Amino acid sequence: MEIPYTVEERPDTGINNVRLGIWLFLASEVMLFGGLFSTYVLLRVGATEWPLGASLLNVPIGTFNTIVLIGSSVTMVMAHSSLKLSDFNKYKLYMGATILLALTFLCVKGYEYWEKIESAHLPADSTYLAIYWTMTGLHGIHIIGGVIVNAYLWGPGSGMWRTKREQFENRVEAAGLYWHFVDLVWIFLFPVLYLL
Amino acid sequence: MSGSLEETKKHIADYKKVAATLAVLTVLTVAVSYLDVTVPLAILIALVIATTKGSLVASVFMHLIGERSRTVHWTLALTALFWVVLMFIPLLGQADHIGVPKTLSNANAPAAHGDEAH
Protein backbone atom coordinates (compact mmCIF):
# COMPACT_ATOMS: atom_id res chain seq x y z
CA MET A 1 0.00 0.00 0.00
CA GLU A 2 1.32 3.43 -0.94
CA ILE A 3 1.49 5.89 1.96
CA PRO A 4 -0.01 9.18 0.72
CA TYR A 5 1.65 12.60 0.87
CA THR A 6 5.17 11.39 1.70
CA VAL A 7 6.55 13.72 -0.96
CA GLU A 8 3.75 15.87 -2.37
CA GLU A 9 2.10 18.57 -0.28
CA ARG A 10 -1.25 17.94 1.36
CA PRO A 11 -3.74 20.56 0.13
CA ASP A 12 -5.10 21.24 3.65
CA THR A 13 -1.80 21.59 5.55
CA GLY A 14 0.41 22.96 2.77
CA ILE A 15 3.23 20.52 3.61
CA ASN A 16 3.85 16.80 3.19
CA ASN A 17 3.14 14.39 6.03
CA VAL A 18 6.82 13.78 6.77
CA ARG A 19 7.45 17.41 7.67
CA LEU A 20 4.12 17.78 9.48
CA GLY A 21 4.88 14.66 11.51
CA ILE A 22 8.39 15.71 12.51
CA TRP A 23 7.28 19.23 13.50
CA LEU A 24 4.47 17.83 15.69
CA PHE A 25 6.96 15.42 17.26
CA LEU A 26 9.42 18.26 17.91
CA ALA A 27 6.62 20.31 19.47
CA SER A 28 6.02 17.46 21.94
CA GLU A 29 9.76 17.31 22.59
CA VAL A 30 9.82 21.04 23.42
CA MET A 31 7.21 20.35 26.09
CA LEU A 32 9.17 17.36 27.44
CA PHE A 33 12.39 19.34 27.88
CA GLY A 34 10.39 22.47 28.81
CA GLY A 35 8.94 20.55 31.77
CA LEU A 36 12.44 19.69 32.96
CA PHE A 37 13.73 23.25 32.49
CA SER A 38 10.70 24.45 34.44
CA THR A 39 11.55 21.96 37.19
CA TYR A 40 15.14 23.24 37.20
CA VAL A 41 13.94 26.84 37.66
CA LEU A 42 11.56 25.76 40.47
CA LEU A 43 14.29 23.86 42.33
CA ARG A 44 16.93 26.54 41.84
CA VAL A 45 14.73 29.48 42.83
CA GLY A 46 13.63 27.61 45.94
CA ALA A 47 17.07 26.39 47.01
CA THR A 48 18.91 28.02 49.89
CA GLU A 49 22.23 26.98 48.33
CA TRP A 50 23.07 26.07 44.76
CA PRO A 51 26.54 24.98 43.66
CA LEU A 52 28.28 26.72 40.78
CA GLY A 53 28.26 24.27 37.87
CA ALA A 54 31.94 24.90 37.15
CA SER A 55 32.85 23.74 40.66
CA LEU A 56 31.48 20.24 39.97
CA LEU A 57 31.71 19.88 36.19
CA ASN A 58 34.57 20.11 33.73
CA VAL A 59 33.94 23.31 31.72
CA PRO A 60 36.66 22.77 29.04
CA ILE A 61 35.26 19.30 28.30
CA GLY A 62 31.71 20.69 28.20
CA THR A 63 32.85 23.45 25.81
CA PHE A 64 34.57 20.89 23.60
CA ASN A 65 31.40 18.78 23.50
CA THR A 66 29.31 21.85 22.61
CA ILE A 67 31.59 22.59 19.65
CA VAL A 68 31.42 18.90 18.61
CA LEU A 69 27.61 18.92 18.65
CA ILE A 70 27.42 22.20 16.73
CA GLY A 71 29.86 20.69 14.23
CA SER A 72 27.59 17.67 13.81
CA SER A 73 24.66 19.99 13.12
CA VAL A 74 26.71 21.66 10.37
CA THR A 75 27.67 18.32 8.77
CA MET A 76 24.02 17.20 8.99
CA VAL A 77 22.76 20.24 7.12
CA MET A 78 25.59 19.79 4.59
CA ALA A 79 24.52 16.15 4.09
CA HIS A 80 21.01 17.29 3.19
CA SER A 81 22.36 20.00 0.87
CA SER A 82 24.57 17.41 -0.87
CA LEU A 83 21.46 15.40 -1.72
CA LYS A 84 19.83 18.54 -3.11
CA LEU A 85 22.92 18.96 -5.31
CA SER A 86 22.62 15.24 -6.28
CA ASP A 87 26.08 14.52 -4.87
CA PHE A 88 25.54 11.19 -3.14
CA ASN A 89 29.23 10.62 -2.28
CA LYS A 90 29.39 13.91 -0.39
CA TYR A 91 26.15 12.98 1.36
CA LYS A 92 27.78 9.78 2.61
CA LEU A 93 30.84 11.74 3.73
CA TYR A 94 28.89 14.39 5.65
CA MET A 95 26.42 11.92 7.17
CA GLY A 96 29.33 9.70 8.23
CA ALA A 97 30.98 12.74 9.84
CA THR A 98 27.72 13.54 11.66
CA ILE A 99 27.61 10.02 13.12
CA LEU A 100 31.28 10.15 14.14
CA LEU A 101 30.85 13.53 15.83
CA ALA A 102 27.77 12.23 17.66
CA LEU A 103 29.74 9.20 18.87
CA THR A 104 32.55 11.53 19.99
CA PHE A 105 30.00 13.52 21.98
CA LEU A 106 28.71 10.32 23.61
CA CYS A 107 32.23 9.11 24.45
CA VAL A 108 33.13 12.43 26.07
CA LYS A 109 29.82 12.44 27.96
CA GLY A 110 30.50 8.87 29.06
CA TYR A 111 33.91 9.96 30.38
CA GLU A 112 32.25 12.79 32.29
CA TYR A 113 29.73 10.36 33.81
CA TRP A 114 32.55 7.97 34.75
CA GLU A 115 34.38 10.85 36.49
CA LYS A 116 31.22 11.71 38.41
CA ILE A 117 30.67 8.11 39.48
CA GLU A 118 34.34 7.80 40.53
CA SER A 119 34.06 10.88 42.73
CA ALA A 120 30.66 9.70 44.06
CA HIS A 121 28.76 12.64 42.58
CA LEU A 122 25.53 10.72 42.12
CA PRO A 123 21.95 11.97 41.68
CA ALA A 124 21.10 11.24 45.32
CA ASP A 125 23.90 13.57 46.51
CA SER A 126 22.16 16.86 45.78
CA THR A 127 19.28 18.46 43.93
CA TYR A 128 21.75 19.97 41.46
CA LEU A 129 23.29 16.59 40.62
CA ALA A 130 19.84 14.99 40.37
CA ILE A 131 18.73 17.54 37.75
CA TYR A 132 22.14 17.33 36.01
CA TRP A 133 21.94 13.54 35.60
CA THR A 134 18.26 13.66 34.57
CA MET A 135 18.59 16.37 31.91
CA THR A 136 21.91 15.28 30.41
CA GLY A 137 20.79 11.62 30.57
CA LEU A 138 17.57 12.34 28.67
CA HIS A 139 19.55 14.41 26.16
CA GLY A 140 22.05 11.54 25.79
CA ILE A 141 19.20 9.11 25.04
CA HIS A 142 18.07 11.51 22.29
CA ILE A 143 21.59 11.52 20.87
CA ILE A 144 21.64 7.70 20.82
CA GLY A 145 18.26 7.68 19.02
CA GLY A 146 19.58 10.17 16.45
CA VAL A 147 22.73 8.11 15.86
CA ILE A 148 20.62 4.99 15.19
CA VAL A 149 18.41 6.82 12.64
CA ASN A 150 21.39 8.57 10.99
CA ALA A 151 23.35 5.30 10.80
CA TYR A 152 20.37 3.67 9.07
CA LEU A 153 20.13 6.56 6.59
CA TRP A 154 23.89 6.36 6.00
CA GLY A 155 23.95 2.57 5.56
CA PRO A 156 21.06 0.26 4.59
CA GLY A 157 18.47 3.02 4.25
CA SER A 158 20.54 4.94 1.69
CA GLY A 159 19.57 2.43 -1.01
CA MET A 160 16.35 4.42 -1.39
CA TRP A 161 18.40 7.15 -3.14
CA ARG A 162 18.50 4.93 -6.24
CA THR A 163 14.75 4.23 -6.32
CA LYS A 164 12.86 7.09 -4.58
CA ARG A 165 15.14 10.13 -4.44
CA GLU A 166 12.62 12.69 -3.23
CA GLN A 167 11.34 10.43 -0.46
CA PHE A 168 14.89 9.71 0.71
CA GLU A 169 15.69 13.44 0.69
CA ASN A 170 12.61 14.02 2.86
CA ARG A 171 13.73 11.36 5.32
CA VAL A 172 17.15 12.98 5.64
CA GLU A 173 15.52 16.38 6.11
CA ALA A 174 13.29 15.02 8.90
CA ALA A 175 16.27 13.34 10.59
CA GLY A 176 18.14 16.65 10.23
CA LEU A 177 15.35 18.65 11.88
CA TYR A 178 15.44 16.23 14.82
CA TRP A 179 19.23 16.46 15.02
CA HIS A 180 19.22 20.28 15.03
CA PHE A 181 16.63 20.19 17.81
CA VAL A 182 18.90 17.95 19.91
CA ASP A 183 21.73 20.45 19.27
CA LEU A 184 19.42 23.32 20.24
CA VAL A 185 18.56 21.65 23.58
CA TRP A 186 22.28 21.27 24.38
CA ILE A 187 22.89 24.95 23.53
CA PHE A 188 20.66 25.76 26.53
CA LEU A 189 21.74 22.86 28.75
CA PHE A 190 25.43 23.77 28.58
CA PRO A 191 25.30 27.26 30.14
CA VAL A 192 22.48 26.35 32.54
CA LEU A 193 24.27 23.30 34.02
CA TYR A 194 27.96 24.07 33.49
CA LEU A 195 28.35 27.82 33.81
CA LEU A 196 25.62 29.25 36.08
CA MET B 1 12.14 25.36 0.76
CA SER B 2 13.29 25.89 -2.75
CA GLY B 3 15.08 23.12 -4.53
CA SER B 4 17.02 25.21 -7.06
CA LEU B 5 20.77 24.62 -7.28
CA GLU B 6 21.61 28.31 -6.92
CA GLU B 7 19.56 28.64 -3.76
CA THR B 8 21.11 25.49 -2.29
CA LYS B 9 24.60 26.88 -2.95
CA LYS B 10 23.58 30.15 -1.31
CA HIS B 11 22.27 28.21 1.70
CA ILE B 12 25.61 26.39 2.02
CA ALA B 13 27.41 29.75 2.24
CA ASP B 14 24.94 30.76 4.98
CA TYR B 15 25.55 27.50 6.88
CA LYS B 16 29.28 28.19 6.99
CA LYS B 17 28.75 31.73 8.33
CA VAL B 18 26.32 30.46 10.99
CA ALA B 19 28.73 27.66 11.99
CA ALA B 20 31.51 30.21 12.57
CA THR B 21 29.14 32.48 14.51
CA LEU B 22 27.98 29.60 16.72
CA ALA B 23 31.58 28.64 17.52
CA VAL B 24 32.44 32.25 18.44
CA LEU B 25 29.31 32.57 20.60
CA THR B 26 30.15 29.31 22.41
CA VAL B 27 33.60 30.64 23.33
CA LEU B 28 31.98 33.95 24.31
CA THR B 29 29.51 32.12 26.61
CA VAL B 30 32.40 30.51 28.48
CA ALA B 31 34.46 33.74 28.56
CA VAL B 32 31.55 35.76 29.97
CA SER B 33 31.04 33.19 32.75
CA TYR B 34 34.46 34.18 34.15
CA LEU B 35 33.43 37.84 34.52
CA ASP B 36 32.86 39.04 38.05
CA VAL B 37 29.18 39.97 37.79
CA THR B 38 26.12 39.31 39.95
CA VAL B 39 24.31 35.97 39.52
CA PRO B 40 21.13 37.49 37.95
CA LEU B 41 23.25 39.40 35.41
CA ALA B 42 25.33 36.28 34.64
CA ILE B 43 22.11 34.29 34.06
CA LEU B 44 20.74 37.06 31.82
CA ILE B 45 23.91 37.26 29.69
CA ALA B 46 24.18 33.46 29.35
CA LEU B 47 20.53 33.11 28.34
CA VAL B 48 20.73 35.99 25.82
CA ILE B 49 23.73 34.32 24.13
CA ALA B 50 22.05 30.87 24.24
CA THR B 51 18.84 32.32 22.77
CA THR B 52 20.83 33.97 19.95
CA LYS B 53 22.54 30.66 19.18
CA GLY B 54 19.24 28.77 19.36
CA SER B 55 17.57 31.28 17.01
CA LEU B 56 20.38 30.85 14.48
CA VAL B 57 20.04 27.05 14.56
CA ALA B 58 16.23 27.20 14.26
CA SER B 59 16.08 29.86 11.55
CA VAL B 60 19.00 28.77 9.32
CA PHE B 61 19.70 25.08 9.95
CA MET B 62 16.02 24.17 10.49
CA HIS B 63 15.00 26.57 7.68
CA LEU B 64 12.32 28.30 9.73
CA ILE B 65 13.34 31.61 8.15
CA GLY B 66 11.97 30.45 4.77
CA GLU B 67 9.11 28.34 6.11
CA ARG B 68 5.87 29.23 4.34
CA SER B 69 3.51 26.65 5.84
CA ARG B 70 0.93 28.19 8.16
CA THR B 71 0.45 24.78 9.78
CA VAL B 72 4.08 24.81 10.95
CA HIS B 73 3.78 28.45 12.09
CA TRP B 74 0.68 27.73 14.17
CA THR B 75 2.12 24.53 15.63
CA LEU B 76 5.24 26.40 16.77
CA ALA B 77 3.30 29.43 18.02
CA LEU B 78 1.11 27.18 20.18
CA THR B 79 4.20 25.32 21.43
CA ALA B 80 5.91 28.60 22.32
CA LEU B 81 2.80 29.74 24.21
CA PHE B 82 2.66 26.56 26.30
CA TRP B 83 6.42 26.74 26.88
CA VAL B 84 6.09 30.26 28.29
CA VAL B 85 3.31 29.02 30.61
CA LEU B 86 5.60 26.19 31.75
CA MET B 87 8.36 28.66 32.57
CA PHE B 88 5.97 30.89 34.52
CA ILE B 89 4.65 28.09 36.75
CA PRO B 90 7.74 28.11 39.06
CA LEU B 91 7.59 31.89 39.27
CA LEU B 92 3.91 31.78 40.24
CA GLY B 93 4.82 29.31 42.99
CA GLN B 94 7.36 31.78 44.31
CA ALA B 95 4.93 34.71 44.12
CA ASP B 96 3.33 33.55 47.39
CA HIS B 97 6.64 34.06 49.19
CA ILE B 98 7.67 37.47 47.86
CA GLY B 99 9.26 39.39 50.72
CA VAL B 100 9.22 36.34 52.99
CA PRO B 101 12.63 34.66 53.51
CA LYS B 102 11.14 31.17 53.30
CA THR B 103 12.47 28.71 50.74
CA LEU B 104 11.74 25.20 49.57
CA SER B 105 13.72 22.41 51.17
CA ASN B 106 16.83 21.41 49.25
CA ALA B 107 19.27 18.56 49.56
CA ASN B 108 22.15 21.05 49.42
CA ALA B 109 20.92 23.06 52.35
CA PRO B 110 22.39 22.53 55.81
CA ALA B 111 20.07 20.88 58.31
CA ALA B 112 17.68 23.32 59.99
CA HIS B 113 18.14 24.00 63.71
CA GLY B 114 14.66 22.71 64.39
CA ASP B 115 15.59 19.32 62.89
CA GLU B 116 18.70 19.01 65.03
CA ALA B 117 16.68 19.48 68.19
CA HIS B 118 14.65 16.32 67.51
XYZ file of C-alpha atoms in Angstrom:
314
model
C 0.000 0.000 0.000
C 1.315 3.427 -0.938
C 1.488 5.892 1.955
C -0.014 9.182 0.719
C 1.645 12.599 0.869
C 5.166 11.394 1.702
C 6.552 13.720 -0.960
C 3.754 15.865 -2.372
C 2.105 18.574 -0.279
C -1.245 17.937 1.357
C -3.742 20.556 0.135
C -5.097 21.242 3.647
C -1.799 21.594 5.550
C 0.410 22.959 2.771
C 3.232 20.516 3.611
C 3.853 16.804 3.188
C 3.138 14.390 6.032
C 6.817 13.778 6.775
C 7.449 17.407 7.671
C 4.121 17.780 9.483
C 4.884 14.664 11.509
C 8.393 15.708 12.508
C 7.276 19.228 13.504
C 4.468 17.835 15.685
C 6.965 15.423 17.257
C 9.418 18.265 17.906
C 6.615 20.313 19.474
C 6.018 17.458 21.943
C 9.763 17.312 22.592
C 9.816 21.037 23.416
C 7.206 20.349 26.087
C 9.171 17.360 27.444
C 12.388 19.343 27.876
C 10.387 22.469 28.813
C 8.937 20.550 31.768
C 12.444 19.688 32.957
C 13.731 23.252 32.485
C 10.701 24.451 34.440
C 11.549 21.962 37.193
C 15.137 23.239 37.196
C 13.936 26.836 37.660
C 11.561 25.761 40.468
C 14.285 23.864 42.325
C 16.933 26.536 41.839
C 14.735 29.484 42.825
C 13.630 27.610 45.942
C 17.065 26.391 47.008
C 18.905 28.017 49.888
C 22.225 26.978 48.327
C 23.070 26.072 44.762
C 26.536 24.980 43.662
C 28.281 26.724 40.778
C 28.257 24.269 37.871
C 31.940 24.905 37.150
C 32.847 23.738 40.665
C 31.478 20.239 39.970
C 31.711 19.877 36.192
C 34.570 20.108 33.726
C 33.937 23.307 31.717
C 36.664 22.775 29.044
C 35.262 19.298 28.305
C 31.713 20.686 28.195
C 32.847 23.453 25.814
C 34.570 20.887 23.598
C 31.397 18.778 23.499
C 29.309 21.847 22.608
C 31.594 22.589 19.651
C 31.422 18.900 18.615
C 27.606 18.918 18.649
C 27.416 22.202 16.730
C 29.864 20.688 14.231
C 27.591 17.665 13.814
C 24.657 19.990 13.118
C 26.711 21.659 10.371
C 27.671 18.325 8.769
C 24.020 17.200 8.987
C 22.756 20.242 7.119
C 25.587 19.789 4.587
C 24.519 16.154 4.093
C 21.012 17.291 3.190
C 22.355 20.001 0.875
C 24.567 17.414 -0.865
C 21.458 15.397 -1.718
C 19.828 18.535 -3.114
C 22.923 18.956 -5.309
C 22.623 15.243 -6.284
C 26.085 14.524 -4.870
C 25.541 11.187 -3.138
C 29.227 10.624 -2.275
C 29.387 13.909 -0.389
C 26.154 12.983 1.364
C 27.782 9.776 2.608
C 30.839 11.737 3.733
C 28.890 14.387 5.652
C 26.420 11.917 7.165
C 29.334 9.702 8.232
C 30.984 12.743 9.844
C 27.725 13.540 11.660
C 27.613 10.020 13.118
C 31.285 10.149 14.138
C 30.854 13.528 15.831
C 27.775 12.233 17.656
C 29.736 9.199 18.866
C 32.547 11.533 19.985
C 29.995 13.521 21.984
C 28.707 10.318 23.612
C 32.230 9.105 24.452
C 33.129 12.432 26.073
C 29.817 12.444 27.964
C 30.496 8.869 29.058
C 33.907 9.957 30.375
C 32.249 12.792 32.294
C 29.729 10.361 33.810
C 32.546 7.969 34.754
C 34.378 10.848 36.487
C 31.220 11.715 38.407
C 30.667 8.111 39.480
C 34.344 7.798 40.527
C 34.064 10.877 42.725
C 30.655 9.702 44.061
C 28.756 12.644 42.577
C 25.531 10.724 42.125
C 21.948 11.971 41.678
C 21.102 11.241 45.316
C 23.899 13.571 46.508
C 22.159 16.864 45.778
C 19.277 18.464 43.929
C 21.754 19.970 41.462
C 23.295 16.589 40.624
C 19.843 14.989 40.375
C 18.733 17.541 37.754
C 22.145 17.330 36.006
C 21.940 13.544 35.601
C 18.261 13.658 34.569
C 18.592 16.372 31.914
C 21.911 15.279 30.407
C 20.795 11.624 30.570
C 17.574 12.344 28.671
C 19.550 14.411 26.159
C 22.046 11.540 25.790
C 19.202 9.110 25.038
C 18.065 11.507 22.288
C 21.595 11.519 20.865
C 21.641 7.702 20.821
C 18.262 7.682 19.020
C 19.581 10.170 16.455
C 22.728 8.105 15.860
C 20.619 4.991 15.189
C 18.414 6.820 12.642
C 21.386 8.571 10.994
C 23.349 5.303 10.799
C 20.369 3.671 9.069
C 20.128 6.556 6.588
C 23.890 6.361 6.002
C 23.946 2.566 5.563
C 21.062 0.258 4.594
C 18.471 3.021 4.249
C 20.539 4.942 1.693
C 19.568 2.433 -1.013
C 16.350 4.419 -1.385
C 18.401 7.150 -3.136
C 18.496 4.932 -6.245
C 14.748 4.232 -6.315
C 12.857 7.087 -4.583
C 15.139 10.127 -4.444
C 12.623 12.694 -3.234
C 11.343 10.434 -0.461
C 14.892 9.712 0.708
C 15.691 13.441 0.690
C 12.605 14.019 2.860
C 13.726 11.365 5.323
C 17.153 12.976 5.637
C 15.522 16.385 6.105
C 13.290 15.021 8.904
C 16.275 13.344 10.594
C 18.136 16.647 10.232
C 15.350 18.646 11.880
C 15.438 16.233 14.816
C 19.226 16.457 15.017
C 19.223 20.277 15.030
C 16.628 20.189 17.806
C 18.901 17.949 19.906
C 21.726 20.448 19.272
C 19.424 23.317 20.241
C 18.564 21.654 23.577
C 22.281 21.271 24.376
C 22.885 24.952 23.529
C 20.658 25.764 26.534
C 21.737 22.857 28.752
C 25.434 23.774 28.576
C 25.304 27.265 30.142
C 22.481 26.345 32.541
C 24.271 23.304 34.024
C 27.959 24.068 33.495
C 28.348 27.823 33.814
C 25.625 29.247 36.077
C 12.138 25.360 0.756
C 13.287 25.893 -2.753
C 15.076 23.119 -4.530
C 17.021 25.211 -7.063
C 20.770 24.623 -7.276
C 21.611 28.313 -6.920
C 19.559 28.643 -3.758
C 21.113 25.493 -2.289
C 24.596 26.877 -2.948
C 23.584 30.150 -1.307
C 22.272 28.208 1.695
C 25.605 26.391 2.020
C 27.409 29.751 2.238
C 24.944 30.758 4.984
C 25.548 27.505 6.884
C 29.282 28.194 6.995
C 28.752 31.726 8.330
C 26.319 30.460 10.989
C 28.725 27.657 11.988
C 31.511 30.208 12.570
C 29.138 32.485 14.510
C 27.981 29.597 16.721
C 31.584 28.640 17.521
C 32.439 32.250 18.443
C 29.308 32.572 20.600
C 30.148 29.310 22.412
C 33.599 30.641 23.328
C 31.977 33.954 24.310
C 29.509 32.125 26.612
C 32.400 30.510 28.480
C 34.460 33.737 28.560
C 31.552 35.762 29.974
C 31.040 33.191 32.748
C 34.459 34.182 34.152
C 33.426 37.842 34.518
C 32.862 39.039 38.051
C 29.175 39.970 37.788
C 26.122 39.305 39.949
C 24.307 35.972 39.517
C 21.127 37.495 37.954
C 23.253 39.400 35.408
C 25.327 36.279 34.644
C 22.112 34.291 34.056
C 20.738 37.056 31.817
C 23.913 37.257 29.693
C 24.185 33.456 29.347
C 20.527 33.114 28.343
C 20.733 35.985 25.818
C 23.727 34.316 24.130
C 22.052 30.875 24.243
C 18.839 32.319 22.766
C 20.833 33.969 19.954
C 22.543 30.655 19.183
C 19.240 28.768 19.357
C 17.574 31.277 17.014
C 20.378 30.852 14.477
C 20.038 27.055 14.556
C 16.233 27.199 14.259
C 16.077 29.862 11.551
C 18.995 28.770 9.317
C 19.697 25.077 9.954
C 16.018 24.175 10.486
C 15.003 26.566 7.676
C 12.324 28.303 9.725
C 13.341 31.606 8.151
C 11.970 30.445 4.772
C 9.108 28.340 6.105
C 5.869 29.232 4.344
C 3.508 26.646 5.841
C 0.935 28.191 8.159
C 0.451 24.785 9.784
C 4.082 24.810 10.950
C 3.778 28.454 12.085
C 0.678 27.730 14.167
C 2.122 24.534 15.633
C 5.238 26.395 16.767
C 3.302 29.428 18.018
C 1.112 27.177 20.182
C 4.197 25.323 21.431
C 5.906 28.603 22.318
C 2.799 29.742 24.213
C 2.658 26.560 26.302
C 6.424 26.744 26.879
C 6.091 30.261 28.295
C 3.311 29.021 30.605
C 5.599 26.186 31.752
C 8.364 28.658 32.569
C 5.970 30.889 34.523
C 4.654 28.094 36.745
C 7.742 28.105 39.056
C 7.593 31.891 39.270
C 3.906 31.775 40.236
C 4.815 29.306 42.986
C 7.361 31.782 44.308
C 4.931 34.714 44.122
C 3.332 33.546 47.392
C 6.636 34.059 49.186
C 7.669 37.470 47.859
C 9.261 39.394 50.717
C 9.224 36.336 52.986
C 12.628 34.665 53.512
C 11.141 31.172 53.301
C 12.467 28.711 50.736
C 11.740 25.196 49.572
C 13.719 22.405 51.173
C 16.830 21.415 49.253
C 19.271 18.557 49.558
C 22.153 21.048 49.415
C 20.918 23.062 52.347
C 22.392 22.531 55.809
C 20.068 20.881 58.308
C 17.679 23.324 59.986
C 18.142 23.997 63.713
C 14.660 22.707 64.390
C 15.592 19.323 62.885
C 18.704 19.009 65.032
C 16.684 19.485 68.192
C 14.647 16.323 67.514
